[in-house]
Coordinates of N, CA and C in Angstrom, one line a residue:
M1361 N 69.5 118.6 111.2 CA 70.8 118.3 112.2 C 71.8 117.7 112.5
K1362 N 72.7 117.6 112.9 CA 73.8 116.6 112.7 C 73.6 116.1 114.0
I1363 N 74.1 114.9 113.8 CA 74.5 113.5 115.0 C 75.5 113.8 115.7
S1364 N 75.8 113.9 117.1 CA 77.2 113.7 116.9 C 78.1 112.3 117.8
Q1365 N 79.2 112.6 118.0 CA 79.5 110.7 118.4 C 78.8 110.7 119.1
R1366 N 79.0 111.7 120.7 CA 78.0 111.6 121.6 C 76.9 110.6 121.8
Q1367 N 76.6 111.6 120.9 CA 74.9 110.4 120.1 C 74.3 108.9 119.9
I1368 N 75.9 108.7 118.7 CA 76.0 107.6 118.5 C 76.0 106.8 119.3
R1369 N 77.7 107.1 119.8 CA 78.0 106.2 121.2 C 76.8 105.7 122.1
F1370 N 76.4 106.8 122.4 CA 74.5 106.2 123.5 C 73.8 106.0 122.8
A1371 N 73.7 105.8 121.9 CA 72.3 104.7 120.6 C 73.2 103.8 120.8
V1372 N 73.9 103.4 120.6 CA 75.2 101.9 120.3 C 74.9 101.2 121.9
R1373 N 75.4 101.8 122.4 CA 75.2 101.8 124.6 C 74.0 101.3 124.4
G1374 N 73.2 102.0 124.3 CA 71.6 101.7 124.3 C 70.4 100.2 123.5
A1375 N 71.4 100.2 122.6 CA 71.0 99.1 122.2 C 71.1 98.3 122.3
I1376 N 73.0 98.0 122.5 CA 73.2 96.7 123.0 C 73.0 96.4 124.5
I1377 N 72.4 96.8 125.3 CA 72.4 96.7 127.1 C 70.3 96.3 126.6
L1378 N 69.3 97.8 126.0 CA 68.8 96.7 125.7 C 67.8 95.5 125.3
A1379 N 68.7 95.5 124.0 CA 68.5 94.3 123.7 C 69.1 93.1 123.8
I1380 N 70.4 93.6 124.8 CA 70.6 92.4 125.4 C 69.5 91.1 126.9
G1381 N 69.0 92.9 127.2 CA 67.5 92.3 128.6 C 66.3 92.0 128.1
S1382 N 66.4 92.3 126.6 CA 64.7 92.4 126.0 C 65.2 90.5 125.1
I1383 N 66.4 89.6 125.0 CA 66.1 89.1 125.1 C 66.3 88.1 126.3
L1384 N 66.7 88.3 127.2 CA 66.6 87.7 128.7 C 65.3 87.2 129.0
L1385 N 64.8 88.5 129.7 CA 63.2 88.4 129.3 C 62.7 87.6 128.2
G1386 N 62.3 87.9 126.5 CA 61.4 87.5 126.1 C 61.9 85.6 126.3
I1387 N 63.7 85.2 126.4 CA 63.4 84.0 126.6 C 62.9 83.2 127.5
G1388 N 63.1 84.3 129.1 CA 62.9 83.3 130.5 C 61.1 83.9 130.1
I1389 N 59.9 85.1 129.3 CA 58.8 84.3 129.6 C 58.4 83.1 128.1
R1390 N 58.6 83.1 127.3 CA 58.8 82.0 126.4 C 59.2 80.6 127.3
T1391 N 59.9 81.0 127.3 CA 59.9 79.4 128.6 C 59.4 79.2 129.2
L1392 N 58.9 79.5 130.4 CA 57.3 79.4 131.3 C 56.6 79.3 130.6
V1393 N 55.7 79.9 129.5 CA 54.6 79.6 128.6 C 54.5 78.3 128.1
I1394 N 56.2 77.7 127.8 CA 56.2 76.3 127.4 C 56.2 75.8 128.0
V1395 N 56.6 75.6 129.5 CA 56.6 74.4 129.8 C 55.6 75.0 131.1
G1396 N 55.3 75.7 131.1 CA 53.7 75.8 132.5 C 52.2 75.4 130.9
M1397 N 52.4 75.1 130.0 CA 51.1 74.0 129.0 C 52.1 73.2 129.0
E1398 N 53.0 73.4 128.6 CA 53.2 71.5 128.5 C 53.0 71.3 127.2
M1399 N 54.1 72.1 126.2 CA 54.2 72.2 124.6 C 55.8 71.7 123.8
A1400 N 56.3 70.9 125.6 CA 57.7 70.6 124.0 C 57.0 69.2 124.2
P1401 N 57.8 68.9 123.0 CA 57.6 67.4 122.2 C 58.7 66.5 122.7
A1402 N 57.8 65.4 123.0 CA 58.5 64.1 123.4 C 59.8 63.6 123.1
Q1403 N 59.8 63.9 121.4 CA 61.3 64.2 120.5 C 61.9 65.1 120.0
G1404 N 62.6 64.9 119.6 CA 63.6 65.7 119.1 C 63.8 67.6 120.1
L1405 N 63.5 67.1 121.3 CA 64.0 68.0 122.3 C 65.4 68.9 122.0
I1406 N 66.3 68.5 122.0 CA 67.1 69.3 121.7 C 67.1 70.5 120.3
A1407 N 66.6 69.5 119.7 CA 66.3 70.4 118.4 C 65.8 71.6 118.1
Y1408 N 64.2 71.6 119.3 CA 63.0 72.5 119.8 C 63.3 73.6 120.0
W1409 N 64.0 72.9 121.2 CA 64.7 74.3 122.2 C 65.3 74.9 121.3
L1410 N 66.4 75.0 120.8 CA 67.1 75.4 119.5 C 66.7 76.6 119.2
V1411 N 65.5 76.3 118.2 CA 65.0 76.3 117.3 C 63.8 77.1 118.1
V1412 N 63.1 77.6 119.2 CA 62.9 78.4 120.2 C 63.5 79.3 120.6
L1413 N 64.8 79.2 120.7 CA 65.2 79.7 121.1 C 66.4 80.2 120.9
L1414 N 66.6 80.3 119.5 CA 66.9 81.6 118.6 C 65.9 81.8 117.9
S1415 N 64.9 81.6 117.9 CA 63.6 82.4 117.7 C 62.9 83.8 117.7
T1416 N 63.3 83.5 119.1 CA 63.0 83.7 120.4 C 63.8 85.2 120.5
A1417 N 64.9 84.6 120.5 CA 66.8 85.4 120.7 C 66.2 86.9 119.5
L1418 N 66.5 86.5 117.9 CA 66.1 87.1 117.0 C 64.9 88.4 117.1
I1419 N 63.4 88.0 117.6 CA 62.6 88.5 117.0 C 62.9 89.5 118.9
W1420 N 63.1 89.2 119.7 CA 63.1 89.6 120.6 C 63.9 90.9 120.7
G1421 N 65.6 90.3 120.5 CA 66.6 91.1 119.5 C 66.4 92.5 118.9
I1422 N 65.8 91.9 118.3 CA 65.8 93.0 117.4 C 65.1 94.4 117.3
G1423 N 63.9 94.1 118.1 CA 63.0 95.0 118.8 C 63.2 96.1 120.0
G1424 N 64.4 94.9 120.9 CA 65.0 95.8 121.8 C 65.9 97.0 121.2
A1425 N 67.0 96.2 120.2 CA 68.2 97.1 119.2 C 67.6 98.2 119.3
F1426 N 66.1 98.1 118.5 CA 65.5 99.3 117.4 C 65.2 100.2 119.1
F1427 N 64.3 99.9 120.1 CA 64.4 100.7 121.0 C 65.3 101.1 121.9
G1428 N 66.3 100.3 122.0 CA 67.8 100.8 122.7 C 68.3 102.3 122.2
A1429 N 68.6 101.8 120.0 CA 68.7 103.1 119.8 C 68.0 104.1 120.3
I1430 N 67.1 104.3 120.2 CA 65.8 105.3 120.4 C 66.5 106.1 121.6
L1431 N 66.0 105.1 122.9 CA 65.9 105.8 124.4 C 68.2 106.1 124.5
G1432 N 68.7 105.3 123.4 CA 70.4 105.8 123.9 C 70.2 107.2 123.1
M1433 N 70.0 107.8 121.7 CA 69.3 109.3 121.8 C 68.9 110.1 122.5
F1434 N 68.6 109.5 123.1 CA 67.1 110.8 123.7 C 67.8 110.5 125.3
A1435 N 69.1 110.1 125.5 CA 69.8 109.6 126.5 C 71.1 110.8 126.4
A1436 N 71.7 110.8 125.9 CA 72.3 111.7 124.9 C 72.2 112.8 125.0
L1437 N 70.6 113.8 124.8 CA 70.3 114.7 124.5 C 70.0 115.4 126.0
I1438 N 69.3 114.3 126.5 CA 69.3 114.6 128.1 C 71.0 114.6 128.9
W1439 N 71.7 113.5 129.2 CA 72.9 114.0 130.1 C 73.9 114.7 129.6
R1440 N 74.0 115.5 129.8 CA 75.0 116.6 129.7 C 76.3 117.0 130.5
E1441 N 77.5 116.9 129.7 CA 78.8 117.3 130.2 C 79.3 118.5 130.4
D1442 N 79.1 118.7 132.3 CA 79.7 119.6 132.2 C 80.5 121.1 131.4
V1443 N 81.1 121.6 131.5 CA 82.6 122.2 130.9 C 83.6 121.8 131.9
S1444 N 84.1 121.2 133.0 CA 85.1 121.2 133.5 C 85.2 119.2 132.8
G1445 N 84.0 118.5 131.8 CA 84.8 117.8 132.3 C 83.9 116.0 133.0
E1446 N 83.2 117.4 133.6 CA 82.6 115.5 134.8 C 81.2 116.3 134.4
Q1447 N 80.4 114.4 134.4 CA 79.4 115.0 134.4 C 78.5 114.6 135.2
N1448 N 77.1 115.5 134.1 CA 75.8 115.9 135.8 C 75.4 114.5 136.0
R1449 N 75.8 114.4 137.0 CA 74.7 112.6 137.7 C 73.5 113.5 138.0
G1450 N 72.6 114.1 137.5 CA 71.6 114.2 137.3 C 70.4 115.3 138.4
F1451 N 69.2 114.8 138.4 CA 68.2 116.7 139.2 C 68.5 116.1 140.6
L1452 N 68.5 114.6 140.9 CA 68.2 114.6 142.4 C 70.0 114.7 143.3
V1453 N 70.6 114.6 142.2 CA 72.0 114.8 143.1 C 72.7 115.8 142.9
P1454 N 73.6 116.3 144.1 CA 73.8 118.0 144.4 C 75.5 117.6 143.3
T1455 N 75.3 118.7 142.0 CA 76.8 118.7 141.8 C 77.4 120.0 142.5
V1456 N 78.3 120.0 142.3 CA 79.2 120.4 142.9 C 80.4 120.8 142.1
R1457 N 80.5 122.4 142.1 CA 80.5 123.1 140.6 C 81.9 124.0 141.3
R1458 N 82.9 123.9 140.4 CA 84.3 123.8 141.1 C 84.5 125.6 141.0
T1459 N 85.4 127.0 141.1 CA 85.0 128.0 140.6 C 86.6 128.4 140.3

């Protein structure tokens, strides 16, 4: 099976979008847990938060990029372009065909 440029483009965009979203979600969840359980140290607060935020971004970002690339590939297979070059908006939006 040959991978088209369109599938690669969708995979890269999906990976970037899902990685950014998962990084933000991961940082938010981990910050809430740390603040809620009062686990932040009294000294060295800036260094602690830098390590926490960078490790969270790395872990969640890699996972999000991997699954985003997979979902982007599937989206490229599902989302077809019409012969006229216009994109199909999906089955919920009626597509007007020009004859």
